[in-house]
JSON list of C-alpha atoms and ligand atoms in Angstrom, two decimals:
[
{"chain": "X", "resi": 1163, "resn": "MET", "atom": "CA", "xyz": [25.12, -5.45, 6.05]},
{"chain": "X", "resi": 1164, "resn": "SER", "atom": "CA", "xyz": [25.08, -1.70, 6.29]},
{"chain": "X", "resi": 1165, "resn": "LYS", "atom": "CA", "xyz": [23.70, 0.33, 9.43]},
{"chain": "X", "resi": 1166, "resn": "LYS", "atom": "CA", "xyz": [21.23, 1.41, 6.84]},
{"chain": "X", "resi": 1167, "resn": "ASP", "atom": "CA", "xyz": [20.14, -1.88, 6.01]},
{"chain": "X", "resi": 1168, "resn": "THR", "atom": "CA", "xyz": [19.79, -2.83, 9.75]},
{"chain": "X", "resi": 1169, "resn": "PHE", "atom": "CA", "xyz": [18.38, 0.16, 10.96]},
{"chain": "X", "resi": 1170, "resn": "PRO", "atom": "CA", "xyz": [16.07, 1.39, 7.91]},
{"chain": "X", "resi": 1171, "resn": "PHE", "atom": "CA", "xyz": [14.17, 3.77, 10.20]},
{"chain": "X", "resi": 1172, "resn": "LEU", "atom": "CA", "xyz": [17.53, 5.56, 10.68]},
{"chain": "X", "resi": 1173, "resn": "GLU", "atom": "CA", "xyz": [16.55, 6.53, 6.80]},
{"chain": "X", "resi": 1174, "resn": "ILE", "atom": "CA", "xyz": [13.14, 6.46, 6.59]},
{"chain": "X", "resi": 1175, "resn": "HIS", "atom": "CA", "xyz": [11.74, 8.94, 9.14]},
{"chain": "X", "resi": 1176, "resn": "ARG", "atom": "CA", "xyz": [8.14, 8.46, 10.40]},
{"chain": "X", "resi": 1177, "resn": "ALA", "atom": "CA", "xyz": [5.16, 9.56, 8.46]},
{"chain": "X", "resi": 1178, "resn": "LEU", "atom": "CA", "xyz": [1.48, 10.01, 8.41]},
{"chain": "X", "resi": 1179, "resn": "PRO", "atom": "CA", "xyz": [-0.74, 9.95, 5.69]},
{"chain": "X", "resi": 1180, "resn": "ARG", "atom": "CA", "xyz": [-1.98, 13.87, 4.90]},
{"chain": "X", "resi": 1181, "resn": "GLU", "atom": "CA", "xyz": [-4.71, 15.03, 7.00]},
{"chain": "X", "resi": 1182, "resn": "VAL", "atom": "CA", "xyz": [-8.53, 15.07, 4.89]},
{"chain": "X", "resi": 1183, "resn": "PRO", "atom": "CA", "xyz": [-9.26, 19.03, 4.89]},
{"chain": "X", "resi": 1184, "resn": "VAL", "atom": "CA", "xyz": [-11.61, 20.47, 7.43]},
{"chain": "X", "resi": 1185, "resn": "PRO", "atom": "CA", "xyz": [-13.94, 21.46, 4.95]},
{"chain": "X", "resi": 1186, "resn": "ILE", "atom": "CA", "xyz": [-14.26, 17.79, 3.84]},
{"chain": "X", "resi": 1187, "resn": "ARG", "atom": "CA", "xyz": [-14.24, 15.87, 7.44]},
{"chain": "X", "resi": 1188, "resn": "VAL", "atom": "CA", "xyz": [-17.28, 17.67, 8.56]},
{"chain": "X", "resi": 1189, "resn": "LEU", "atom": "CA", "xyz": [-19.29, 16.23, 5.95]},
{"chain": "X", "resi": 1190, "resn": "GLY", "atom": "CA", "xyz": [-19.04, 12.83, 7.74]},
{"chain": "X", "resi": 1191, "resn": "TYR", "atom": "CA", "xyz": [-17.27, 10.66, 10.32]},
{"chain": "X", "resi": 1192, "resn": "LYS", "atom": "CA", "xyz": [-14.39, 9.33, 8.06]},
{"chain": "X", "resi": 1193, "resn": "GLU", "atom": "CA", "xyz": [-10.94, 9.07, 9.38]},
{"chain": "X", "resi": 1194, "resn": "ILE", "atom": "CA", "xyz": [-8.90, 12.39, 9.85]},
{"chain": "X", "resi": 1195, "resn": "HIS", "atom": "CA", "xyz": [-6.12, 10.97, 8.03]},
{"chain": "X", "resi": 1196, "resn": "GLY", "atom": "CA", "xyz": [-6.49, 9.97, 4.23]},
{"chain": "X", "resi": 1197, "resn": "ASP", "atom": "CA", "xyz": [-4.83, 6.85, 2.49]},
{"chain": "X", "resi": 1198, "resn": "PHE", "atom": "CA", "xyz": [-0.71, 6.15, 2.05]},
{"chain": "X", "resi": 1199, "resn": "THR", "atom": "CA", "xyz": [-0.12, 5.62, -1.47]},
{"chain": "X", "resi": 1200, "resn": "ASP", "atom": "CA", "xyz": [1.13, 1.56, -1.90]},
{"chain": "X", "resi": 1201, "resn": "GLY", "atom": "CA", "xyz": [4.81, 3.08, -2.06]},
{"chain": "X", "resi": 1202, "resn": "ASP", "atom": "CA", "xyz": [4.50, 5.15, 1.04]},
{"chain": "X", "resi": 1203, "resn": "ALA", "atom": "CA", "xyz": [3.02, 2.64, 3.00]},
{"chain": "X", "resi": 1204, "resn": "SER", "atom": "CA", "xyz": [5.42, 0.13, 2.12]},
{"chain": "X", "resi": 1205, "resn": "ASP", "atom": "CA", "xyz": [8.24, 2.50, 3.00]},
{"chain": "X", "resi": 1206, "resn": "GLN", "atom": "CA", "xyz": [6.57, 3.41, 6.43]},
{"chain": "X", "resi": 1207, "resn": "ALA", "atom": "CA", "xyz": [6.28, -0.60, 6.77]},
{"chain": "X", "resi": 1208, "resn": "ALA", "atom": "CA", "xyz": [10.05, -1.04, 6.35]},
{"chain": "X", "resi": 1209, "resn": "ARG", "atom": "CA", "xyz": [11.19, 0.60, 9.09]},
{"chain": "X", "resi": 1210, "resn": "CYS", "atom": "CA", "xyz": [10.04, -2.17, 11.51]},
{"chain": "X", "resi": 1211, "resn": "ILE", "atom": "CA", "xyz": [13.36, -3.84, 12.35]},
{"chain": "X", "resi": 1212, "resn": "ASP", "atom": "CA", "xyz": [11.26, -7.33, 13.41]},
{"chain": "X", "resi": 1213, "resn": "CYS", "atom": "CA", "xyz": [13.09, -7.01, 16.60]},
{"chain": "X", "resi": 1214, "resn": "GLY", "atom": "CA", "xyz": [12.40, -10.20, 17.94]},
{"chain": "X", "resi": 1215, "resn": "ASN", "atom": "CA", "xyz": [10.93, -8.78, 21.06]},
{"chain": "X", "resi": 1216, "resn": "PRO", "atom": "CA", "xyz": [7.96, -7.36, 19.41]},
{"chain": "X", "resi": 1217, "resn": "TYR", "atom": "CA", "xyz": [6.82, -5.10, 22.41]},
{"chain": "X", "resi": 1218, "resn": "CYS", "atom": "CA", "xyz": [4.11, -3.81, 19.53]},
{"chain": "X", "resi": 1219, "resn": "SER", "atom": "CA", "xyz": [2.24, -6.84, 19.36]},
{"chain": "X", "resi": 1220, "resn": "TRP", "atom": "CA", "xyz": [2.62, -7.75, 23.63]},
{"chain": "X", "resi": 1221, "resn": "GLY", "atom": "CA", "xyz": [1.54, -4.21, 23.97]},
{"chain": "X", "resi": 1222, "resn": "CYS", "atom": "CA", "xyz": [-1.30, -4.68, 21.65]},
{"chain": "X", "resi": 1223, "resn": "PRO", "atom": "CA", "xyz": [-4.45, -5.86, 24.21]},
{"chain": "X", "resi": 1224, "resn": "LEU", "atom": "CA", "xyz": [-5.22, -8.34, 21.17]},
{"chain": "X", "resi": 1225, "resn": "HIS", "atom": "CA", "xyz": [-2.06, -9.54, 20.47]},
{"chain": "X", "resi": 1226, "resn": "ASN", "atom": "CA", "xyz": [-1.98, -8.60, 16.74]},
{"chain": "X", "resi": 1227, "resn": "ARG", "atom": "CA", "xyz": [0.60, -10.01, 15.20]},
{"chain": "X", "resi": 1228, "resn": "ILE", "atom": "CA", "xyz": [2.08, -6.13, 13.76]},
{"chain": "X", "resi": 1229, "resn": "PRO", "atom": "CA", "xyz": [5.57, -7.34, 12.46]},
{"chain": "X", "resi": 1230, "resn": "GLN", "atom": "CA", "xyz": [4.15, -10.02, 10.38]},
{"chain": "X", "resi": 1231, "resn": "TRP", "atom": "CA", "xyz": [1.33, -7.32, 9.12]},
{"chain": "X", "resi": 1232, "resn": "LEU", "atom": "CA", "xyz": [4.18, -4.81, 8.76]},
{"chain": "X", "resi": 1233, "resn": "LYS", "atom": "CA", "xyz": [6.06, -7.50, 6.65]},
{"chain": "X", "resi": 1234, "resn": "LEU", "atom": "CA", "xyz": [3.28, -7.95, 3.99]},
{"chain": "X", "resi": 1235, "resn": "VAL", "atom": "CA", "xyz": [2.42, -4.39, 3.72]},
{"chain": "X", "resi": 1236, "resn": "ARG", "atom": "CA", "xyz": [6.22, -3.92, 2.93]},
{"chain": "X", "resi": 1237, "resn": "GLU", "atom": "CA", "xyz": [6.17, -6.39, 0.41]},
{"chain": "X", "resi": 1238, "resn": "GLY", "atom": "CA", "xyz": [2.79, -4.84, -1.14]},
{"chain": "X", "resi": 1239, "resn": "ARG", "atom": "CA", "xyz": [0.96, -7.64, -0.26]},
{"chain": "X", "resi": 1240, "resn": "ILE", "atom": "CA", "xyz": [-1.96, -5.37, 1.10]},
{"chain": "X", "resi": 1241, "resn": "GLU", "atom": "CA", "xyz": [-4.94, -8.01, 1.06]},
{"chain": "X", "resi": 1242, "resn": "GLU", "atom": "CA", "xyz": [-2.95, -10.19, 2.63]},
{"chain": "X", "resi": 1243, "resn": "ALA", "atom": "CA", "xyz": [-2.22, -7.68, 5.42]},
{"chain": "X", "resi": 1244, "resn": "ALA", "atom": "CA", "xyz": [-5.78, -6.95, 5.34]},
{"chain": "X", "resi": 1245, "resn": "THR", "atom": "CA", "xyz": [-6.30, -10.26, 6.13]},
{"chain": "X", "resi": 1246, "resn": "LEU", "atom": "CA", "xyz": [-4.18, -11.09, 8.79]},
{"chain": "X", "resi": 1247, "resn": "MET", "atom": "CA", "xyz": [-5.33, -8.37, 10.77]},
{"chain": "X", "resi": 1248, "resn": "HIS", "atom": "CA", "xyz": [-9.34, -9.48, 10.20]},
{"chain": "E", "resi": 1629, "resn": "LIG", "atom": "S1", "xyz": [8.25, -5.92, 15.81]},
{"chain": "E", "resi": 1629, "resn": "LIG", "atom": "FE1", "xyz": [7.27, -4.01, 16.67]},
{"chain": "E", "resi": 1629, "resn": "LIG", "atom": "S2", "xyz": [7.86, -3.32, 18.23]},
{"chain": "E", "resi": 1629, "resn": "LIG", "atom": "FE2", "xyz": [9.94, -4.25, 16.92]},
{"chain": "E", "resi": 1629, "resn": "LIG", "atom": "S3", "xyz": [10.16, -2.55, 15.45]},
{"chain": "E", "resi": 1629, "resn": "LIG", "atom": "FE3", "xyz": [8.75, -3.45, 14.33]},
{"chain": "E", "resi": 1629, "resn": "LIG", "atom": "S4", "xyz": [6.93, -2.73, 14.62]},
{"chain": "E", "resi": 1629, "resn": "LIG", "atom": "FE4", "xyz": [8.29, -1.75, 16.54]}
]
């Protein structure tokens, strides 16, 4: 297994969805950022290495199952990921 396969975050840089332009944002109270495409969401979710001691879950006050959620997103299983978070 190559370093790239083991540490995908070295190749896939962190990204946020594009910000919604201000003239549109002032029309309501929606999120500042728009949506990822499914492919971009999958790429970003692939940055998780399922590190075995998931600080993300331990640090989350709700102990959300973040690695499992990211795995579902990585696999394109968006509806299941949403259900898991709900
Ligand atoms: S399991 Fe959580 S803390 Fe570990 S790499 Fe994935 S997102 Fe980060």
